[in-house]
Amino acid sequence: MRKKITLLISMVLFTYVFCFAQDVTIKGSIKDKNGAPLPGVSVTVKNSKSGVSSNGDGEYSISAPGNSTLVFSMIGYKMQEVAVNNRTQLNIELLESVNELSDVVVVGYGTALKKDVTGAISSVKATQLENENPQSVADILKGNIAGLSVGMNTSAKGGGDLLVRGKTTLTASTSPLIVLDGVIYIGQLSDINPNDIETIDVLKDASSLAVYGSKAATGVVAITTKKGKSSAPTINFNTNFGIATLSKDQPVYDGPGFLAWRGDVLRSAGTSPAYIYNDPDNLPAGVTLTQWLNGQTTTNPKDLWLTRLGLLTNEKNNYFAGNTIDWYDLLFRTGQRQDHTLSIAGRKDEVNYYMSLGYLKNENLIEGGQFSTVRTRVNLDARAAKFLNVGINFQYADRDEGSIEADWSQLTSLSPYGDYYNADGSLRRIPTDDNGLNARNPFLNPTYNSRMVRLNTLFGSIYAKATLPFGITYQLNFSPGIDMYRTFNASSSLNPNVTTPGGSATRAQETRYNWQVDNLLKWNKTIGKIHNFDATFLVNGEKYQSWYTLSGNEGFIPSDILGYHNLGSGIKASVSSDDQAYKGDALMGRINYSLMSRYNLSYTIRRDGFSGFGANNKRATFQSAAVAWTFTEESFLKDLKWLNYGKLRVSYGENGNRVVDQYSSLSAEDLVKYQYVNSSGVPSEVNGLVGGARIGNPELRWEKTKSLNIGLDFGIINNRINGALEFYDKKTSDLLISQTLSSVSGASNVISNIGAVNNKGFELSISSKNITSGNILWNSNVIFSLNRNKIIRLATPNNDPGNGWFIGKDIDVIWDYKILGVWQTDEVAEANKFNKGIKPGDYKLQDVDGNYVYNDLDKQFLGYRNPRFTWAFRNELNIYKSFDLSFQLISNWGQKGQDNQGLNQPGSVGFGRTSSYVVPYWTVDNPTNEYARLSSGLSGTSFNVYRKSSFIRLNTVALSYTLPTSLISKVKLQSAKVYFNINNAALYAPDWNTWDPQNNGPTPRYYTLGLNISL
């Protein structure tokens, strides 16, 4: 009986094991959170070597035991483990990983996993910002990269200057090098459609920059555009419309305010009784009309009052008729904006493609200003043979920048009682009946003149990549660029502000052509499973050439109605040209070594040549080295459960910076014309050369920056918090400075390498996964940066106050008189000691040496023009898988800006015929200590007013709604999303009271509503 029971139990167990151990075929699809298929996802059976990858449609099929677990993994996405439980159908949705250590980043002439990188590289995925509708590369980068400053461009074109880790130069370019799809790009960022961008990597330290040698001292911004992902063609259409409004008003006086202000302007002179500038219908208590007349006779006191205020005939007529003109409202408008991009992408076994066509049109806040561009891109990669891939990446842009804006700078010169038109309907040259001094109708040029600024640019790369034996690959890149610029202007004789009889016109045409050739040889080999070698070698050549012609004429007969279309009909033709060229070449080698994926070493050497430098210094060599230690792989740290990842990085090396003018090493001679009469008495013009402003310097060479970087990457609390700390110290020598020469040399200056600057800083980047499950997901990112620089050496041992350069001080230090406040009425005796006619209401400057004379000895270092530190805080929330909400704060703190409105002194013109912004001013009844009196004196010297311009800006607020798959599938859509965003939503600047502190001018706030669909 016992044997029978044992046999029965054995059969049951065998049947049980057999049922669950038998392999089943599991099929399914893998998609992202938007329902887009994910090709290339690794699907493996846990604890086995069995695995497959999803195809171009995100589909997979794998055989596995019914009781096994499948592991789904892909770089950039969270790994998922799913129990099979004898199921044959498993559809998976992968979520993007906030942990960027497994992301691929650009390292210069190649890519690498971020966990293996030894240098300081920060990245941003453009796809994460789709809801915010970035309209430029600058919009993608702003507030998302530690150590990168993005300026503000408020024109219709948008964008902004980029600065990586502060200024390291005094006169050379501070713009970072742009690398587009692996090749150096010298075009404009506005020609790159942000909808085409996949990722942007910013390379900051010497190690990561070394592969670009002579061009990289100011940093590298590497842009990677999109490629095909799915075997089925994916068509995407992104369209949006928006408006631009003034984010902050800086109003001028309306009619009544203008008259009250004019009265205070005239009272400020103090030469007549104050009450005579009061409205005769509203005199101060105790003042009679007879006193007000002050000995004058009139039948119309109102007319006399307006005359005393300086109003002229047409202004008085408009006053009595009750007419005013709101110049502020006429100059500023609500700008219309639209942006549309259509793309198609896909990949088959042998071909990967991405194509797009985009149209952008923006109107500026300023009446008349607009910008439009058509941009197209083609990325194509094809396998020509088993060992050979060929491809092209090309972009074309057609920019229209020919709009003529109204002259908003005239705003404070215009009277609200002026006239826009003449009696015949034409525009008045001067809105009031006087010579206008500086006042002009701000709409003259947009109305009468014409302009065409058209720019057509083509840039791309053609490449072939061959796979050779022993892990060697060879790649050849040819990267041509062609820019064609046309700038035509015509100033019509109908324009009353054009004084040239018959009008004038010019046509400027320029063609720029550049090419680069990169020969890349790479070798990657793993030995013994723990030693990995990755080597890259480069041979590079480049050439740039431009052809520029400017032709013009004036005095067109019989009419200038054809403007710049018929230059030949003028009577005073002119023509000039300016062609330029330079060449460069480079040799580069880089070796990366990794031991057990724990210890990393990188060494780079690059030899550069550039035709723009002196005859004795055409070439230079740049080297760098870096080491990294992933210390969390050590056994003695395995028990630290809260520390998931830690890597220490150290790099040191040297990079260069080219000259701005490729002819700086050569002498500049001036061409002159003089009259010559030959032996027959016939006069003619003869050309001659005279000594120019600059003499040549055969020793001219690169600016060189030596940089030390110490970095720490970390991930803690189950990788809920990831971040990086960076400390850097940069020393730039051989600064290019224009050195003043004695007049006996025959020239005024020479460009020499005679300066030095130190640059230090600290950066912090933290990303956190605050809520990772449930109906609400929440991620945050924080960046913090500070930079300090110091001038070490100049052309001479002395400071250069004219340029604002001081040895031992910051490049952007402010050196001026310190304002202690405003002289008050009880301080007249003390003010008179300066013997400069100082009056109550003038600014009180600190007399440092106490000799009652203001000069340079009294000037002080008052602060800095650039922020002392910057930070940004970004939050992203996904709500019920359908709503995405994000907002970003950015801040510049510790800087000062120039605010000369506080002087209440318009200069030599005075307030005689102008208006003004509504700005506080000192009076006897309003003895403010912050603002000077109207028409204030300058205490016998010239100075500027500086105020703290620190700010916190709510840079973006974005909300999107992803339509349900069940709804959009009925109309054959793969995904559909509606989004709304506000850019420059709010501003906090506690000490700044005029225009925006970042540009001190009218700044737009953008509202955008858009739709993104894929099919």
Short mmCIF file of N, CA and C in Angstrom, two decimals, residues 491-582:
data_model
loop_
_atom_site.label_atom_id
_atom_site.label_comp_id
_atom_site.label_asym_id
_atom_site.label_seq_id
_atom_site.Cartn_x
_atom_site.Cartn_y
_atom_site.Cartn_z
N SER A 491 14.99 104.02 -48.88
CA SER A 491 14.46 105.14 -48.10
C SER A 491 13.77 106.08 -49.07
N SER A 492 12.45 106.14 -48.99
CA SER A 492 11.65 106.87 -49.97
C SER A 492 11.69 108.37 -49.72
N SER A 493 11.68 109.12 -50.83
CA SER A 493 11.61 110.59 -50.72
C SER A 493 10.26 111.03 -50.19
N LEU A 494 9.26 110.14 -50.21
CA LEU A 494 7.96 110.48 -49.62
C LEU A 494 8.03 110.54 -48.11
N ASN A 495 9.04 109.90 -47.56
CA ASN A 495 9.24 109.92 -46.12
C ASN A 495 9.75 111.30 -45.72
N PRO A 496 8.98 112.06 -44.96
CA PRO A 496 9.42 113.41 -44.61
C PRO A 496 10.70 113.42 -43.77
N ASN A 497 11.10 112.28 -43.26
CA ASN A 497 12.33 112.23 -42.47
C ASN A 497 13.55 111.89 -43.33
N VAL A 498 13.34 111.63 -44.61
CA VAL A 498 14.43 111.35 -45.54
C VAL A 498 14.81 112.67 -46.23
N THR A 499 16.03 113.09 -46.01
CA THR A 499 16.47 114.39 -46.53
C THR A 499 17.18 114.29 -47.87
N THR A 500 17.45 113.08 -48.35
CA THR A 500 18.13 112.90 -49.63
C THR A 500 17.14 113.13 -50.76
N PRO A 501 17.34 114.14 -51.61
CA PRO A 501 16.41 114.36 -52.74
C PRO A 501 16.38 113.14 -53.65
N GLY A 502 15.18 112.69 -53.98
CA GLY A 502 15.07 111.53 -54.85
C GLY A 502 15.22 110.20 -54.15
N GLY A 503 15.43 110.21 -52.82
CA GLY A 503 15.53 108.98 -52.05
C GLY A 503 16.84 108.25 -52.26
N SER A 504 16.99 107.15 -51.57
CA SER A 504 18.21 106.35 -51.66
C SER A 504 17.87 104.88 -51.47
N ALA A 505 18.76 104.00 -51.94
CA ALA A 505 18.54 102.56 -51.81
C ALA A 505 19.88 101.83 -51.84
N THR A 506 19.90 100.67 -51.18
CA THR A 506 21.09 99.82 -51.18
C THR A 506 20.67 98.37 -51.36
N ARG A 507 21.57 97.60 -51.95
CA ARG A 507 21.38 96.16 -52.09
C ARG A 507 22.66 95.47 -51.63
N ALA A 508 22.55 94.72 -50.55
CA ALA A 508 23.69 93.96 -50.05
C ALA A 508 23.40 92.48 -50.26
N GLN A 509 24.35 91.77 -50.88
CA GLN A 509 24.19 90.36 -51.14
C GLN A 509 25.45 89.62 -50.70
N GLU A 510 25.25 88.55 -49.96
CA GLU A 510 26.38 87.79 -49.45
C GLU A 510 26.10 86.30 -49.59
N THR A 511 27.11 85.58 -50.02
CA THR A 511 27.06 84.13 -50.08
C THR A 511 28.19 83.58 -49.21
N ARG A 512 27.85 82.70 -48.32
CA ARG A 512 28.84 82.06 -47.45
C ARG A 512 28.84 80.57 -47.74
N TYR A 513 30.03 80.04 -47.91
CA TYR A 513 30.17 78.61 -48.17
C TYR A 513 31.21 78.04 -47.23
N ASN A 514 30.87 76.95 -46.58
CA ASN A 514 31.83 76.29 -45.71
C ASN A 514 31.69 74.79 -45.85
N TRP A 515 32.78 74.10 -45.63
CA TRP A 515 32.72 72.65 -45.64
C TRP A 515 33.68 72.09 -44.60
N GLN A 516 33.37 70.90 -44.15
CA GLN A 516 34.24 70.16 -43.25
C GLN A 516 34.29 68.70 -43.69
N VAL A 517 35.43 68.10 -43.52
CA VAL A 517 35.59 66.67 -43.78
C VAL A 517 36.14 66.03 -42.51
N ASP A 518 35.45 65.02 -42.03
CA ASP A 518 35.90 64.26 -40.85
C ASP A 518 36.19 62.83 -41.28
N ASN A 519 37.38 62.38 -40.99
CA ASN A 519 37.74 60.97 -41.13
C ASN A 519 37.86 60.38 -39.73
N LEU A 520 36.96 59.47 -39.41
CA LEU A 520 36.89 58.91 -38.06
C LEU A 520 37.20 57.42 -38.09
N LEU A 521 38.16 57.02 -37.28
CA LEU A 521 38.50 55.61 -37.12
C LEU A 521 38.28 55.25 -35.66
N LYS A 522 37.43 54.24 -35.43
CA LYS A 522 37.09 53.86 -34.06
C LYS A 522 37.37 52.38 -33.84
N TRP A 523 37.75 52.09 -32.59
CA TRP A 523 37.99 50.70 -32.20
C TRP A 523 37.42 50.47 -30.81
N ASN A 524 36.62 49.43 -30.69
CA ASN A 524 36.02 49.09 -29.40
C ASN A 524 36.23 47.60 -29.16
N LYS A 525 36.83 47.29 -28.02
CA LYS A 525 37.17 45.90 -27.74
C LYS A 525 37.06 45.64 -26.24
N THR A 526 36.41 44.50 -25.90
CA THR A 526 36.35 44.04 -24.52
C THR A 526 37.21 42.78 -24.38
N ILE A 527 38.10 42.80 -23.42
CA ILE A 527 39.04 41.71 -23.22
C ILE A 527 38.83 41.11 -21.83
N GLY A 528 38.65 39.81 -21.81
CA GLY A 528 38.49 39.13 -20.53
C GLY A 528 37.27 39.55 -19.75
N LYS A 529 36.29 40.09 -20.40
CA LYS A 529 35.01 40.51 -19.83
C LYS A 529 35.12 41.67 -18.85
N ILE A 530 36.31 42.13 -18.51
CA ILE A 530 36.43 43.22 -17.53
C ILE A 530 37.20 44.42 -18.08
N HIS A 531 37.93 44.24 -19.16
CA HIS A 531 38.70 45.34 -19.75
C HIS A 531 38.00 45.79 -21.03
N ASN A 532 37.62 47.06 -21.07
CA ASN A 532 37.02 47.60 -22.28
C ASN A 532 37.84 48.78 -22.79
N PHE A 533 38.20 48.72 -24.07
CA PHE A 533 38.95 49.79 -24.71
C PHE A 533 38.09 50.40 -25.81
N ASP A 534 38.04 51.72 -25.83
CA ASP A 534 37.31 52.43 -26.88
C ASP A 534 38.20 53.57 -27.37
N ALA A 535 38.62 53.49 -28.62
CA ALA A 535 39.54 54.48 -29.17
C ALA A 535 38.90 55.19 -30.36
N THR A 536 39.17 56.48 -30.48
CA THR A 536 38.67 57.29 -31.59
C THR A 536 39.80 58.14 -32.13
N PHE A 537 39.96 58.13 -33.46
CA PHE A 537 40.98 58.93 -34.11
C PHE A 537 40.32 59.76 -35.21
N LEU A 538 40.76 61.01 -35.32
CA LEU A 538 40.12 61.96 -36.25
C LEU A 538 41.18 62.66 -37.11
N VAL A 539 40.88 62.78 -38.39
CA VAL A 539 41.60 63.67 -39.30
C VAL A 539 40.56 64.60 -39.90
N ASN A 540 40.71 65.89 -39.66
CA ASN A 540 39.68 66.87 -40.02
C ASN A 540 40.26 67.97 -40.89
N GLY A 541 39.46 68.46 -41.82
CA GLY A 541 39.81 69.63 -42.61
C GLY A 541 38.58 70.50 -42.80
N GLU A 542 38.78 71.81 -42.88
CA GLU A 542 37.64 72.71 -43.05
C GLU A 542 38.05 73.94 -43.85
N LYS A 543 37.05 74.57 -44.45
CA LYS A 543 37.27 75.83 -45.17
C LYS A 543 36.00 76.66 -45.10
N TYR A 544 36.21 77.96 -44.95
CA TYR A 544 35.10 78.92 -44.96
C TYR A 544 35.44 80.02 -45.95
N GLN A 545 34.44 80.44 -46.73
CA GLN A 545 34.64 81.53 -47.67
C GLN A 545 33.34 82.30 -47.83
N SER A 546 33.45 83.61 -47.95
CA SER A 546 32.26 84.44 -48.14
C SER A 546 32.53 85.48 -49.22
N TRP A 547 31.46 85.84 -49.93
CA TRP A 547 31.52 86.88 -50.96
C TRP A 547 30.43 87.89 -50.66
N TYR A 548 30.82 89.13 -50.43
CA TYR A 548 29.88 90.19 -50.02
C TYR A 548 29.99 91.37 -50.97
N THR A 549 28.86 91.83 -51.47
CA THR A 549 28.82 93.00 -52.35
C THR A 549 27.73 93.95 -51.87
N LEU A 550 28.08 95.21 -51.75
CA LEU A 550 27.13 96.26 -51.38
C LEU A 550 27.11 97.30 -52.48
N SER A 551 25.94 97.52 -53.05
CA SER A 551 25.78 98.54 -54.08
C SER A 551 24.66 99.48 -53.65
N GLY A 552 24.77 100.73 -54.02
CA GLY A 552 23.77 101.72 -53.63
C GLY A 552 23.69 102.86 -54.60
N ASN A 553 22.63 103.64 -54.47
CA ASN A 553 22.45 104.82 -55.30
C ASN A 553 21.47 105.75 -54.60
N GLU A 554 21.42 106.97 -55.05
CA GLU A 554 20.49 107.95 -54.49
C GLU A 554 20.13 108.96 -55.58
N GLY A 555 19.13 109.78 -55.27
CA GLY A 555 18.68 110.77 -56.26
C GLY A 555 18.04 110.13 -57.47
N PHE A 556 17.05 109.27 -57.24
CA PHE A 556 16.45 108.53 -58.35
C PHE A 556 15.58 109.45 -59.22
N ILE A 557 15.74 109.30 -60.54
CA ILE A 557 15.03 110.12 -61.53
C ILE A 557 14.32 109.18 -62.50
N PRO A 558 13.07 109.44 -62.84
CA PRO A 558 12.23 110.57 -62.41
C PRO A 558 11.57 110.37 -61.05
N SER A 559 11.65 109.14 -60.51
CA SER A 559 10.98 108.85 -59.25
C SER A 559 11.70 107.70 -58.57
N ASP A 560 11.54 107.63 -57.24
CA ASP A 560 12.13 106.51 -56.51
C ASP A 560 11.07 105.47 -56.14
N ILE A 561 9.99 105.45 -56.91
CA ILE A 561 8.89 104.55 -56.59
C ILE A 561 9.31 103.08 -56.69
N LEU A 562 10.33 102.79 -57.50
CA LEU A 562 10.79 101.41 -57.63
C LEU A 562 11.75 101.01 -56.52
N GLY A 563 12.14 101.95 -55.67
CA GLY A 563 12.98 101.65 -54.52
C GLY A 563 14.26 100.94 -54.91
N TYR A 564 14.53 99.80 -54.24
CA TYR A 564 15.77 99.08 -54.51
C TYR A 564 15.68 98.19 -55.76
N HIS A 565 14.56 98.26 -56.50
CA HIS A 565 14.40 97.42 -57.68
C HIS A 565 15.06 98.02 -58.92
N ASN A 566 15.50 99.27 -58.84
CA ASN A 566 16.09 99.91 -60.03
C ASN A 566 17.20 100.86 -59.60
N LEU A 567 18.32 100.28 -59.14
CA LEU A 567 19.41 101.12 -58.65
C LEU A 567 20.01 101.98 -59.76
N GLY A 568 19.90 101.53 -61.01
CA GLY A 568 20.56 102.26 -62.09
C GLY A 568 19.99 103.61 -62.39
N SER A 569 18.80 103.95 -61.86
CA SER A 569 18.18 105.23 -62.19
C SER A 569 18.61 106.36 -61.26
N GLY A 570 19.53 106.08 -60.33
CA GLY A 570 20.03 107.13 -59.44
C GLY A 570 21.17 107.90 -60.07
N ILE A 571 21.60 108.95 -59.38
CA ILE A 571 22.64 109.83 -59.93
C ILE A 571 23.93 109.77 -59.13
N LYS A 572 23.99 108.98 -58.05
CA LYS A 572 25.21 108.91 -57.24
C LYS A 572 25.42 107.47 -56.79
N ALA A 573 25.95 106.67 -57.70
CA ALA A 573 26.12 105.25 -57.44
C ALA A 573 27.35 104.99 -56.57
N SER A 574 27.32 103.91 -55.83
CA SER A 574 28.45 103.48 -55.02
C SER A 574 28.47 101.96 -55.00
N VAL A 575 29.66 101.38 -54.86
CA VAL A 575 29.78 99.94 -54.80
C VAL A 575 30.99 99.57 -53.95
N SER A 576 30.86 98.50 -53.19
CA SER A 576 31.98 98.00 -52.40
C SER A 576 31.81 96.50 -52.24
N SER A 577 32.89 95.85 -51.85
CA SER A 577 32.83 94.41 -51.65
C SER A 577 33.78 94.02 -50.52
N ASP A 578 33.50 92.87 -49.93
CA ASP A 578 34.33 92.37 -48.83
C ASP A 578 34.24 90.86 -48.83
N ASP A 579 35.26 90.21 -49.37
CA ASP A 579 35.31 88.75 -49.40
C ASP A 579 36.28 88.26 -48.34
N GLN A 580 35.93 87.15 -47.69
CA GLN A 580 36.77 86.63 -46.60
C GLN A 580 36.90 85.12 -46.74
N ALA A 581 37.98 84.60 -46.15
CA ALA A 581 38.20 83.16 -46.21
C ALA A 581 39.13 82.73 -45.08
N TYR A 582 38.98 81.50 -44.63
CA TYR A 582 39.95 80.90 -43.71
C TYR A 582 39.92 79.39 -43.87
#
